[in-house]
């Protein structure tokens, strides 16, 4: 019987062949696309495998070099501690000298006392010898080594403390970075390749209560708007008009980052300051007394929530930032060498804004916090 093709009637064999050829043409094109896509995927896979193999080799060499460095430096570091043994030996020699001198002096004193107790006839015999021996005794013949050795010990302890800080900093950095959670999160962009990062754990970046405005209450790693003015001493380093507080630590070299969470009890709470809240970096020399603007001109690089309820950068024009989602946790990245501070959404890893700070002239930079709205708390 006849074979239907759609609504068409029976076609001769030639027309059927043409029809099939027409149907095959797009399939051939699709096949070509699939083959090209597979070739591209294979090439990409091979490139990734090569990169991964090279990276594995690089990591292996790096770990070996770190281990070799530790093996090489261990005798040097422990050698510093061996200085203590040398100091012990110097102290031992000095103490032995003092013991001998004490014994000689005690013998001289005993002989002199016995001479004084002799009868008059015997007393004058050899008296000149006794007088000469007493006069010839040199007071302070043994030099004290304690000040010099204590100075050497202080220098040694300072060196060790410096090395310990470096080791602990890198340990903390590795422990915080090499985690399964970090592996599953998007990569942070914007850091120059090969740059050395120094992690500053949030525990170290806490508000410094000695700088806090009396309306701010600092507790551990948090700062909040207090119900009433605190009975703080009016010291030179305290902000007296602006609702600011600085972080405890200061930076002038290296690359550092920390995160701050923002908790707002009520969005409609009264705003008492120039902004609802602000987070960033400030110069150590930032003004503490009187009023000022939150701006780079004042030595403050910050972003936060304006009195209009917008997330902005605090500079001359208060640039409004567009966010994918409400900002709950902010990451501050400070690069002292590049003289820039970058703000990121800590949850999405999106870069929000970067300030170029310009010449700092060796100035120390400190974390900066501003609270101008009731019910706001910042957590480091």
XYZ file of N, CA and C in Angstrom, residues 196-326:
393
model
N 51.477 38.059 48.232
C 51.489 37.329 49.495
C 50.410 37.900 50.389
N 49.518 37.067 50.872
C 48.452 37.542 51.743
C 48.765 37.178 53.178
N 48.438 38.106 54.064
C 48.618 37.861 55.484
C 47.246 37.946 56.123
N 46.727 36.848 56.551
C 45.406 36.839 57.147
C 45.438 37.455 58.526
N 44.525 38.335 58.755
C 44.356 38.892 60.087
C 43.029 38.360 60.607
N 43.029 37.330 61.418
C 41.771 36.749 61.877
C 40.889 37.779 62.559
N 39.570 37.594 62.422
C 38.634 38.574 62.961
C 38.793 38.769 64.459
N 39.296 37.728 65.158
C 39.464 37.850 66.609
C 40.410 38.984 66.965
N 41.340 39.309 66.055
C 42.295 40.370 66.320
C 41.729 41.733 65.934
N 40.746 41.769 65.031
C 40.187 43.030 64.572
C 38.922 43.307 65.370
N 39.111 43.735 66.586
C 37.964 44.058 67.429
C 38.012 45.545 67.776
N 36.867 46.128 68.103
C 36.832 47.561 68.410
C 37.677 47.899 69.635
N 38.350 49.031 69.557
C 39.185 49.524 70.653
C 38.349 50.479 71.494
N 37.903 50.000 72.646
C 37.027 50.796 73.499
C 37.623 52.117 73.934
N 38.951 52.232 73.951
C 39.570 53.482 74.394
C 39.399 54.602 73.377
N 38.959 54.255 72.139
C 38.715 55.285 71.122
C 37.229 55.540 70.907
N 36.354 54.742 71.524
C 34.923 54.767 71.220
C 34.238 56.031 71.724
N 33.335 56.562 70.907
C 32.460 57.654 71.338
C 31.632 57.166 72.529
N 31.340 58.034 73.494
C 30.617 57.600 74.699
C 29.241 56.995 74.426
N 28.683 57.203 73.222
C 27.375 56.616 72.942
C 27.504 55.194 72.382
N 28.737 54.742 72.175
C 28.962 53.397 71.647
C 29.440 52.471 72.758
N 28.948 51.251 72.732
C 29.300 50.258 73.745
C 30.066 49.120 73.075
N 31.315 48.931 73.479
C 32.167 47.873 72.914
C 32.189 46.679 73.861
N 31.884 45.506 73.313
C 31.937 44.262 74.081
C 32.636 43.208 73.234
N 33.868 42.869 73.619
C 34.606 41.863 72.866
C 34.808 42.286 71.428
N 34.238 41.511 70.499
C 34.409 41.806 69.075
C 33.204 42.524 68.483
N 32.352 43.122 69.316
C 31.172 43.821 68.813
C 31.127 45.249 69.332
N 30.412 46.093 68.599
C 30.149 47.464 69.036
C 28.691 47.758 68.708
N 27.992 48.386 69.638
C 26.571 48.640 69.463
C 26.224 50.032 69.954
N 25.072 50.524 69.514
C 24.560 51.812 69.971
C 23.990 51.621 71.375
N 24.516 52.374 72.323
C 24.104 52.215 73.717
C 22.847 53.035 74.008
N 22.100 52.603 75.023
C 20.881 53.317 75.411
C 21.184 54.685 75.994
N 22.353 54.807 76.585
C 22.730 56.082 77.219
C 24.229 56.295 77.048
N 24.668 57.503 77.314
C 26.092 57.803 77.239
C 26.843 57.003 78.298
N 27.987 56.437 77.880
C 28.818 55.672 78.800
C 29.741 56.615 79.569
N 30.087 56.211 80.765
C 30.970 57.030 81.604
C 32.424 56.741 81.239
N 32.805 57.178 80.027
C 34.165 56.960 79.553
C 35.038 58.158 79.923
N 36.303 57.940 80.242
C 37.212 59.079 80.470
C 37.474 59.814 79.160
N 37.525 61.124 79.220
C 37.757 61.938 78.026
C 39.254 62.008 77.749
N 39.763 60.995 77.051
C 41.191 60.931 76.739
C 41.411 61.463 75.324
N 42.638 61.865 74.980
C 42.900 62.449 73.654
C 42.533 61.537 72.487
N 42.624 60.229 72.663
C 42.366 59.320 71.554
C 40.908 58.975 71.345
N 39.993 59.537 72.156
C 38.577 59.167 72.066
C 37.807 60.154 71.182
N 36.929 59.619 70.337
C 36.040 60.470 69.544
C 34.994 61.092 70.474
N 34.840 62.417 70.399
C 33.905 63.061 71.320
C 32.641 63.586 70.646
N 32.651 63.745 69.291
C 31.465 64.271 68.615
C 30.909 63.287 67.580
N 31.783 62.609 66.886
C 31.331 61.657 65.873
C 31.256 60.252 66.475
N 30.241 59.486 66.053
C 29.971 58.172 66.651
C 30.892 57.103 66.038
N 32.172 57.241 66.319
C 33.187 56.378 65.705
C 33.925 55.564 66.756
N 34.556 54.492 66.288
C 35.494 53.713 67.092
C 36.466 53.053 66.117
N 37.723 52.969 66.509
C 38.742 52.329 65.686
C 38.976 50.892 66.146
N 39.577 50.088 65.282
C 39.957 48.734 65.656
C 41.211 48.730 66.505
N 41.433 47.633 67.211
C 42.575 47.547 68.134
C 43.910 47.475 67.408
N 43.924 46.908 66.207
C 45.200 46.686 65.529
C 45.440 47.748 64.476
N 46.714 47.946 64.151
C 47.089 48.881 63.103
C 47.948 48.183 62.069
N 47.882 48.661 60.829
C 48.631 48.052 59.735
C 49.371 49.129 58.956
N 50.589 48.832 58.539
C 51.282 49.715 57.596
C 52.046 48.929 56.532
N 52.016 47.610 56.609
C 52.608 46.766 55.571
C 51.725 45.541 55.383
N 51.896 44.885 54.234
C 51.213 43.613 54.014
C 49.796 43.765 53.501
N 49.125 42.623 53.424
C 47.748 42.536 52.932
C 46.914 41.873 54.013
N 45.808 42.480 54.358
C 44.996 42.013 55.482
C 43.519 42.044 55.097
N 42.744 41.157 55.692
C 41.297 41.248 55.503
C 40.570 40.817 56.756
N 39.381 41.363 56.924
C 38.528 40.983 58.044
C 37.081 41.170 57.618
N 36.178 40.567 58.366
C 34.760 40.622 58.027
C 33.960 41.193 59.187
N 32.898 41.901 58.838
C 32.042 42.532 59.838
C 30.588 42.253 59.477
N 29.823 41.748 60.433
C 28.387 41.535 60.248
C 27.616 42.728 60.787
N 26.518 43.036 60.121
C 25.676 44.164 60.522
C 24.328 43.625 60.980
N 23.949 43.971 62.197
C 22.643 43.568 62.722
C 21.861 44.821 63.081
N 20.678 44.947 62.506
C 19.833 46.118 62.746
C 18.556 45.649 63.426
N 18.295 46.179 64.616
C 17.107 45.762 65.367
C 15.831 46.191 64.659
N 15.823 47.407 64.108
C 14.639 47.921 63.409
C 15.082 48.957 62.389
N 14.637 48.780 61.125
C 15.052 49.704 60.071
C 14.530 51.116 60.301
N 13.424 51.234 61.020
C 12.842 52.558 61.236
C 13.316 53.208 62.530
N 14.359 52.639 63.151
C 14.899 53.249 64.371
C 15.486 54.614 64.033
N 15.454 55.542 64.993
C 15.957 56.900 64.733
C 17.433 56.897 64.349
N 17.771 57.753 63.383
C 19.162 57.943 62.977
C 19.676 59.207 63.637
N 20.757 59.084 64.398
C 21.297 60.211 65.159
C 22.549 60.812 64.526
N 23.133 60.128 63.555
C 24.411 60.595 63.027
C 24.368 60.889 61.545
N 25.555 60.952 60.940
C 25.691 61.256 59.518
C 25.344 60.061 58.637
N 25.231 58.892 59.237
C 24.907 57.673 58.505
C 24.302 56.679 59.483
N 23.644 55.651 58.940
C 23.148 54.588 59.821
C 24.329 53.799 60.382
N 25.239 53.420 59.488
C 26.462 52.736 59.901
C 27.479 52.812 58.772
N 28.740 52.643 59.130
C 29.819 52.651 58.141
C 30.949 51.764 58.642
N 31.621 51.113 57.700
C 32.731 50.201 58.001
C 33.853 50.491 57.015
N 35.085 50.468 57.492
C 36.191 50.704 56.577
C 37.529 50.790 57.268
N 38.336 51.731 56.799
C 39.705 51.919 57.272
C 39.926 53.405 57.506
N 40.705 53.729 58.542
C 41.024 55.129 58.832
C 42.491 55.253 59.200
N 43.037 56.435 58.950
C 44.400 56.710 59.384
C 44.452 56.780 60.903
N 45.584 56.401 61.449
C 45.795 56.530 62.891
C 45.628 57.978 63.330
N 45.984 58.911 62.456
C 45.942 60.336 62.795
C 44.581 60.976 62.562
N 43.546 60.185 62.265
C 42.223 60.757 62.019
C 41.783 61.587 63.227
N 41.075 62.666 62.939
C 40.651 63.556 64.025
C 39.749 62.825 65.015
N 39.980 63.050 66.278
C 39.162 62.418 67.320
C 38.207 63.423 67.968
N 38.508 64.702 67.850
C 37.705 65.720 68.515
C 36.986 66.579 67.475
N 35.764 66.984 67.808
C 34.998 67.828 66.901
C 34.312 67.027 65.811
N 33.634 67.746 64.921
C 32.887 67.101 63.841
C 33.728 67.038 62.573
N 33.429 66.057 61.737
C 34.106 65.911 60.450
C 33.251 65.010 59.571
N 33.578 64.994 58.286
C 32.857 64.168 57.331
C 33.524 62.798 57.201
N 32.733 61.805 56.858
C 33.280 60.480 56.569
C 33.749 60.500 55.118
N 35.034 60.761 54.915
C 35.533 60.913 53.552
C 37.029 60.645 53.509
N 37.548 60.297 52.324
C 38.996 60.110 52.186
C 39.787 61.361 52.543
N 39.188 62.546 52.329
C 39.881 63.783 52.675
C 40.176 63.860 54.170
N 39.378 63.179 54.972
C 39.588 63.138 56.423
C 40.427 61.936 56.838
N 40.899 61.163 55.848
C 41.668 59.965 56.170
C 40.790 58.791 56.531
N 39.571 58.744 55.957
C 38.620 57.653 56.213
C 38.142 57.101 54.875
N 38.278 55.797 54.680
C 37.791 55.132 53.477
C 36.760 54.099 53.934
N 35.492 54.400 53.696
C 34.445 53.552 54.271
C 33.254 53.462 53.329
N 32.446 52.450 53.566
C 31.152 52.313 52.913
C 30.151 51.846 53.955
N 28.872 52.030 53.654
C 27.859 51.639 54.621
C 26.489 52.109 54.194
N 25.638 52.318 55.170
C 24.245 52.685 54.908
C 24.036 54.150 55.235
N 23.559 54.907 54.246
C 23.359 56.340 54.431
C 22.083 56.605 55.219
N 21.867 57.876 55.551
C 20.646 58.242 56.284
C 19.411 58.005 55.425
N 19.582 57.913 54.101
C 18.458 57.632 53.194
C 18.184 56.136 53.074
N 19.002 55.330 53.756
C 18.796 53.890 53.723
C 19.435 53.204 52.538
N 20.363 53.885 51.840
C 21.034 53.315 50.678
C 22.447 52.863 51.052
N 22.906 51.789 50.419
C 24.288 51.351 50.605
C 25.164 52.206 49.688
N 26.090 52.947 50.281
C 26.873 53.923 49.528
C 28.343 53.847 49.935
N 29.182 54.468 49.106
C 30.564 54.729 49.490
C 30.615 56.127 50.083
N 31.377 56.288 51.139
C 31.441 57.593 51.786
C 32.634 58.374 51.231
N 32.359 59.067 50.132
C 33.336 59.978 49.558
C 32.600 61.261 49.202
N 33.142 62.063 48.318
C 32.555 63.377 48.064
C 31.137 63.294 47.510
N 30.849 62.281 46.685
C 29.521 62.207 46.064
C 28.661 61.049 46.578
N 29.127 60.299 47.559
C 28.366 59.169 48.117
C 27.753 58.312 47.010
N 28.609 57.578 46.318
C 28.163 56.724 45.223
C 27.277 55.596 45.740
N 26.082 55.485 45.162
C 25.159 54.420 45.548
C 25.592 53.119 44.885
N 25.587 52.030 45.656
C 26.012 50.732 45.149
C 24.802 49.853 44.871
N 24.846 49.135 43.755
C 23.767 48.201 43.428
C 24.158 46.815 43.924
N 23.272 46.199 44.678
C 23.546 44.901 45.291
C 22.577 43.856 44.761
N 23.076 42.613 44.655
C 22.217 41.513 44.232
C 21.264 41.091 45.341
N 21.691 41.277 46.582
C 20.899 40.883 47.745
C 21.251 41.796 48.900
N 20.400 41.856 49.919
C 20.702 42.713 51.074
C 22.056 42.360 51.682
